[in-house]
Coordinates of C-alpha atoms and ligand atoms in Angstrom, one line a residue:
X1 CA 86.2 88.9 102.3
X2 CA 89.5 87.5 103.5
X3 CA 90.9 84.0 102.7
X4 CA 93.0 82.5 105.4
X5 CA 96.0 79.9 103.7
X6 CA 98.5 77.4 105.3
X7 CA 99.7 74.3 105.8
X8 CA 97.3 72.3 108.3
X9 CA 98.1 73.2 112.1
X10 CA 99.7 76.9 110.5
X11 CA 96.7 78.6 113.1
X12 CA 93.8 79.3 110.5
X13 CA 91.4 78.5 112.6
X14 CA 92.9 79.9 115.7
X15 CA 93.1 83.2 113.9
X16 CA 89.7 83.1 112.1
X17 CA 87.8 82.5 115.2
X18 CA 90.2 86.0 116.6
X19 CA 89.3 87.8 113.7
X20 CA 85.8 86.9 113.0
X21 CA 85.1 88.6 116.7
X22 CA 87.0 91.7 116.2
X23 CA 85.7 92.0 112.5
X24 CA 82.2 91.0 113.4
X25 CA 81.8 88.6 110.6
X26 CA 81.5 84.9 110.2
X27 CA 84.1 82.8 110.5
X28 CA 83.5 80.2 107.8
X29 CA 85.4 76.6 108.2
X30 CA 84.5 73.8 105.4
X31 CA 86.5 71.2 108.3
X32 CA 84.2 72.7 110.8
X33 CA 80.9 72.0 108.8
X34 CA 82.5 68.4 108.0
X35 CA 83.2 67.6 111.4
X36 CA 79.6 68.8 112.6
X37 CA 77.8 67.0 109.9
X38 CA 80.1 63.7 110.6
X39 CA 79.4 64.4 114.7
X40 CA 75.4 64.5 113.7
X41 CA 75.7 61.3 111.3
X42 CA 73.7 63.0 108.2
X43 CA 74.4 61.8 104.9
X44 CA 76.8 64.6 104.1
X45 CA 78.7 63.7 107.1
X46 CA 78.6 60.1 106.1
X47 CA 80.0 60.8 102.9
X48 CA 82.6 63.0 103.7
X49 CA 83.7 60.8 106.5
X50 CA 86.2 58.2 104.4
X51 CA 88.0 61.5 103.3
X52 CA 88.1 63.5 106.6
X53 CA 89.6 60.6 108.8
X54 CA 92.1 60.1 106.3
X55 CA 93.3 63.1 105.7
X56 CA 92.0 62.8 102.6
X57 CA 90.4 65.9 100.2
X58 CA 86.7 65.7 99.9
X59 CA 85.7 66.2 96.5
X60 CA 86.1 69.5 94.5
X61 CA 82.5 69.3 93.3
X62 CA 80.9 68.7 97.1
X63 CA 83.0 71.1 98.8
X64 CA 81.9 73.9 96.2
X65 CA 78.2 73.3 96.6
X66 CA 78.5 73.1 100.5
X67 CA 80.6 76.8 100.4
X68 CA 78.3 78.5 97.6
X69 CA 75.3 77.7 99.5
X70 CA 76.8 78.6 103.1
X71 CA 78.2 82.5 101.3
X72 CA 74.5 83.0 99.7
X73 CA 73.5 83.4 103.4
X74 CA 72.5 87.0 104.7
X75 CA 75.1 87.5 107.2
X76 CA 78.1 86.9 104.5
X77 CA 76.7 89.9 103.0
X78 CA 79.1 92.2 104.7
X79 CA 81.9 89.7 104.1
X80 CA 83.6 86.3 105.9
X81 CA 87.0 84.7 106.8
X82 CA 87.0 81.5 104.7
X83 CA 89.3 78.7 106.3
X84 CA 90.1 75.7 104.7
X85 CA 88.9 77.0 101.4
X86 CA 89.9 76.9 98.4
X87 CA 92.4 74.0 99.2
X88 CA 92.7 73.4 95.1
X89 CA 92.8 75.5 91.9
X90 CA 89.9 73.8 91.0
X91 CA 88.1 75.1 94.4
X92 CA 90.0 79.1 94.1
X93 CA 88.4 79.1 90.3
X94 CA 85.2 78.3 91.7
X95 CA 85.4 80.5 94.2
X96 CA 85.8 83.5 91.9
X97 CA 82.7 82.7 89.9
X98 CA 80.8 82.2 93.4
X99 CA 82.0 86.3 94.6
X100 CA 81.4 86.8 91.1
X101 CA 77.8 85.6 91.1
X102 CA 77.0 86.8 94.7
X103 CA 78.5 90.5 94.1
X104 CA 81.1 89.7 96.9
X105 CA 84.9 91.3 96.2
X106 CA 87.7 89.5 97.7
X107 CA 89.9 91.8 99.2
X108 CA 93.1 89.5 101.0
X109 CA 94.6 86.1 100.7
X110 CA 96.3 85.9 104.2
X111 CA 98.9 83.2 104.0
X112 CA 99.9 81.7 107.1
X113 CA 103.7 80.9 107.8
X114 CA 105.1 77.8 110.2
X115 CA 107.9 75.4 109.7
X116 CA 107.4 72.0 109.5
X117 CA 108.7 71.0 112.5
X118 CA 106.5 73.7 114.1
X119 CA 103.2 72.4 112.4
X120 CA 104.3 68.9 113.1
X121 CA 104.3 70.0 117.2
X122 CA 101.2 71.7 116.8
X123 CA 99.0 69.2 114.9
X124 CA 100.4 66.3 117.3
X125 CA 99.5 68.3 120.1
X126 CA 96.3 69.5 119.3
X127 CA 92.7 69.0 121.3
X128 CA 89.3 70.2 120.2
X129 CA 86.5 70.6 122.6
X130 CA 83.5 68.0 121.2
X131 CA 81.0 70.6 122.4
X132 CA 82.2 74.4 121.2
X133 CA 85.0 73.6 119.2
X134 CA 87.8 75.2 120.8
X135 CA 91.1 74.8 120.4
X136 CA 93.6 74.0 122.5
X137 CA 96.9 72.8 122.7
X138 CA 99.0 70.4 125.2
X139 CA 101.7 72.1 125.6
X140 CA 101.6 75.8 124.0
X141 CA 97.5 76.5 125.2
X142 CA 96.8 73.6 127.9
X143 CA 93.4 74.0 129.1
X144 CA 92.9 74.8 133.0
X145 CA 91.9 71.1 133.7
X146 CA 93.4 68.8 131.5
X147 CA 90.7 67.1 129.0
X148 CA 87.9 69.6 130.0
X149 CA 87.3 73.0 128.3
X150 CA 88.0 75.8 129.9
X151 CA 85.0 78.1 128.2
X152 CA 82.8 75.5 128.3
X153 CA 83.8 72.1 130.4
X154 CA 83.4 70.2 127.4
X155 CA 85.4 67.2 126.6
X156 CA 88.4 67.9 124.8
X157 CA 89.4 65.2 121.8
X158 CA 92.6 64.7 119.8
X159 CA 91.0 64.7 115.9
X160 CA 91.3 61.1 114.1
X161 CA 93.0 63.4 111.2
X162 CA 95.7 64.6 114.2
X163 CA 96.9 61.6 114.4
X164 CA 100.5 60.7 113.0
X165 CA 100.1 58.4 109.9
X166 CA 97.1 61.4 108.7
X167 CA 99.3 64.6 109.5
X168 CA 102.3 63.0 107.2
X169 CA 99.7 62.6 105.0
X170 CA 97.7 65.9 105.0
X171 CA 101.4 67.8 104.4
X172 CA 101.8 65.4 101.5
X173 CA 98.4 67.0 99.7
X174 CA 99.1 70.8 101.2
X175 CA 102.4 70.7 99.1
X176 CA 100.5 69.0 95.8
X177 CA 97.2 70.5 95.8
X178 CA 96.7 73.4 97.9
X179 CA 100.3 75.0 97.6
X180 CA 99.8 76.0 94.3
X181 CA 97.0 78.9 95.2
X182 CA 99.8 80.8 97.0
X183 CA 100.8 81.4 93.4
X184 CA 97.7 81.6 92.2
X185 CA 96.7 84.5 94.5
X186 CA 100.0 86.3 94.3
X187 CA 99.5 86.5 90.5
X188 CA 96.2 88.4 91.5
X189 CA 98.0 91.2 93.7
X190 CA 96.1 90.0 96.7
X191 CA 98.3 87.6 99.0
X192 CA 100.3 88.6 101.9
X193 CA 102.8 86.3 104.0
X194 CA 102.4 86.3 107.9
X195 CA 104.6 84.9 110.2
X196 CA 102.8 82.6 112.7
X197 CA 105.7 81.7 115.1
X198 CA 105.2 84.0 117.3
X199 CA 102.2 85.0 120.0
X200 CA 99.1 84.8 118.7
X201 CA 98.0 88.4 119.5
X202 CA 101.4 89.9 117.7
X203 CA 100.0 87.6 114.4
X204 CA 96.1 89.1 114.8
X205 CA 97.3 92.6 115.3
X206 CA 99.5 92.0 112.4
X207 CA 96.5 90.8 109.7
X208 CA 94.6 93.9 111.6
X209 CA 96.8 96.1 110.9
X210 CA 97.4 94.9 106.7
X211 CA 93.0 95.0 106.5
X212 CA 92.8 98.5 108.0
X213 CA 95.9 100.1 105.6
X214 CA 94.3 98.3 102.8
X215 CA 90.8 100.2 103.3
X216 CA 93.0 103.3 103.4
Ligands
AMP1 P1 90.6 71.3 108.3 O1 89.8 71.4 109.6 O2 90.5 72.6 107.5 O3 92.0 70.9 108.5 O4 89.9 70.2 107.4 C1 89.8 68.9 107.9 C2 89.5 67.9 106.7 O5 88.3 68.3 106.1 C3 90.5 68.0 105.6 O6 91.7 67.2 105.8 C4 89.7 67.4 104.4 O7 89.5 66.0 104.5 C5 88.3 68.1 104.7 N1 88.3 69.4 104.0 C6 88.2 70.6 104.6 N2 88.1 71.6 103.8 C7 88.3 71.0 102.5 C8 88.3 71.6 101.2 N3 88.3 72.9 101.0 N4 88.5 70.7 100.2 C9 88.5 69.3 100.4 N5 88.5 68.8 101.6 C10 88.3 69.6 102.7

């Protein structure tokens, strides 16, 4: 079980999609689930809205529900790459009594390292594809055509929570809230700092690397 942390736009869910293939387990994303619920207008997705769009944290109590009944599924059994999650100490404690209850060991806190500036380029910059959800980027990973996915041809959209008044925003509760759990896991022995500014595949092979000397 590996936790992927960072400031919004740090590449958490450009790595966990990476390393969910080459691990062969499931890339879990609590913004993803949002987002799809919100796209499909279900009443979770209409109450998380008002938070998402803002840049806003959805509710400690909701988001724990949503994850411990997404890792009670069968194919976590072998573990996951949670992204987005635990975002507050209220969240990382109940996460622990969640692997506690379910038998699941948590073996890496991965934290994800960009400067500002950098994660203020990539948020601004960044286009999801409506149908697959992934990600590109206008400048660093344009897409063969520009607005149309290139693994899928669908429509590529800039997220309401991308936008500049929400990104200020979003850093302000990274430093409050989720900041704190880089302490929190450190204290446990299990966090390791990665340097995302540079090519994606040099940052994979890196976390690679840290899973495989840990099993040894
Ligand atoms: P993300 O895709 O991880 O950047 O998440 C997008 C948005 O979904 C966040 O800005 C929050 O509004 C909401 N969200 C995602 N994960 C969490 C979480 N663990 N706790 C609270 N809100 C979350």
């Amino acid at each position: 079980m590996l936790i992927l942390l960072g400031a919004p736009g740090a590449g958490k869910g450009t790595h966990a999609k990476r390393l969910s293939v080459l691990l062969g387990i499931p890339h879990i994303s609590t913004g993803d689930i949002f987002r799809e619920e919100m796209s499909k207008n279900s009443a979770l997705g209409l109450e998380v809205k008002r938070y998402v769009e803002k840049g806003e944290l959805v509710p400690d109590e909701l988001v724990n529900q949503i994850v411990r009944r997404r890792l009670s599924q069968e194919d976590c059994r072998n573990g996951f790459i949670l992204d987005g999650y635990p975002r507050t100490l209220q969240q990382a404690e109940a996460l622990d009594s969640i692997l506690k209850e379910l038998s699941l060991p948590l073996k890496k806190v991965v934290n994800l390292v960009v400067s500002e500036d950098d994660i203020i380029r990539r948020l601004s910059g960044r286009r999801i594809c409506r149908n697959c959800g992934a990600i590109f980027h206008i400048v660093n990973m344009p897409p063969k055509v520009e607005g149309v996915c290139d693994y899928c041809g669908g429509e590529l959209y800039q997220r309401e929570d991308d936008k500049p008044e929400a990104i200020r925003h979003r850093l302000a509760v990274y430093h409050q809230q989720t900041e704190p759990l880089i302490r929190y896991y450190k204290d446990k022995g299990l966090l390791v700092d990665v340097n995302c500014e540079v090519p994606l595949e040099q940052s994979v092979a890196e976390i690679m690397k840290l899973l495989k000397d840990d099993k040894n």
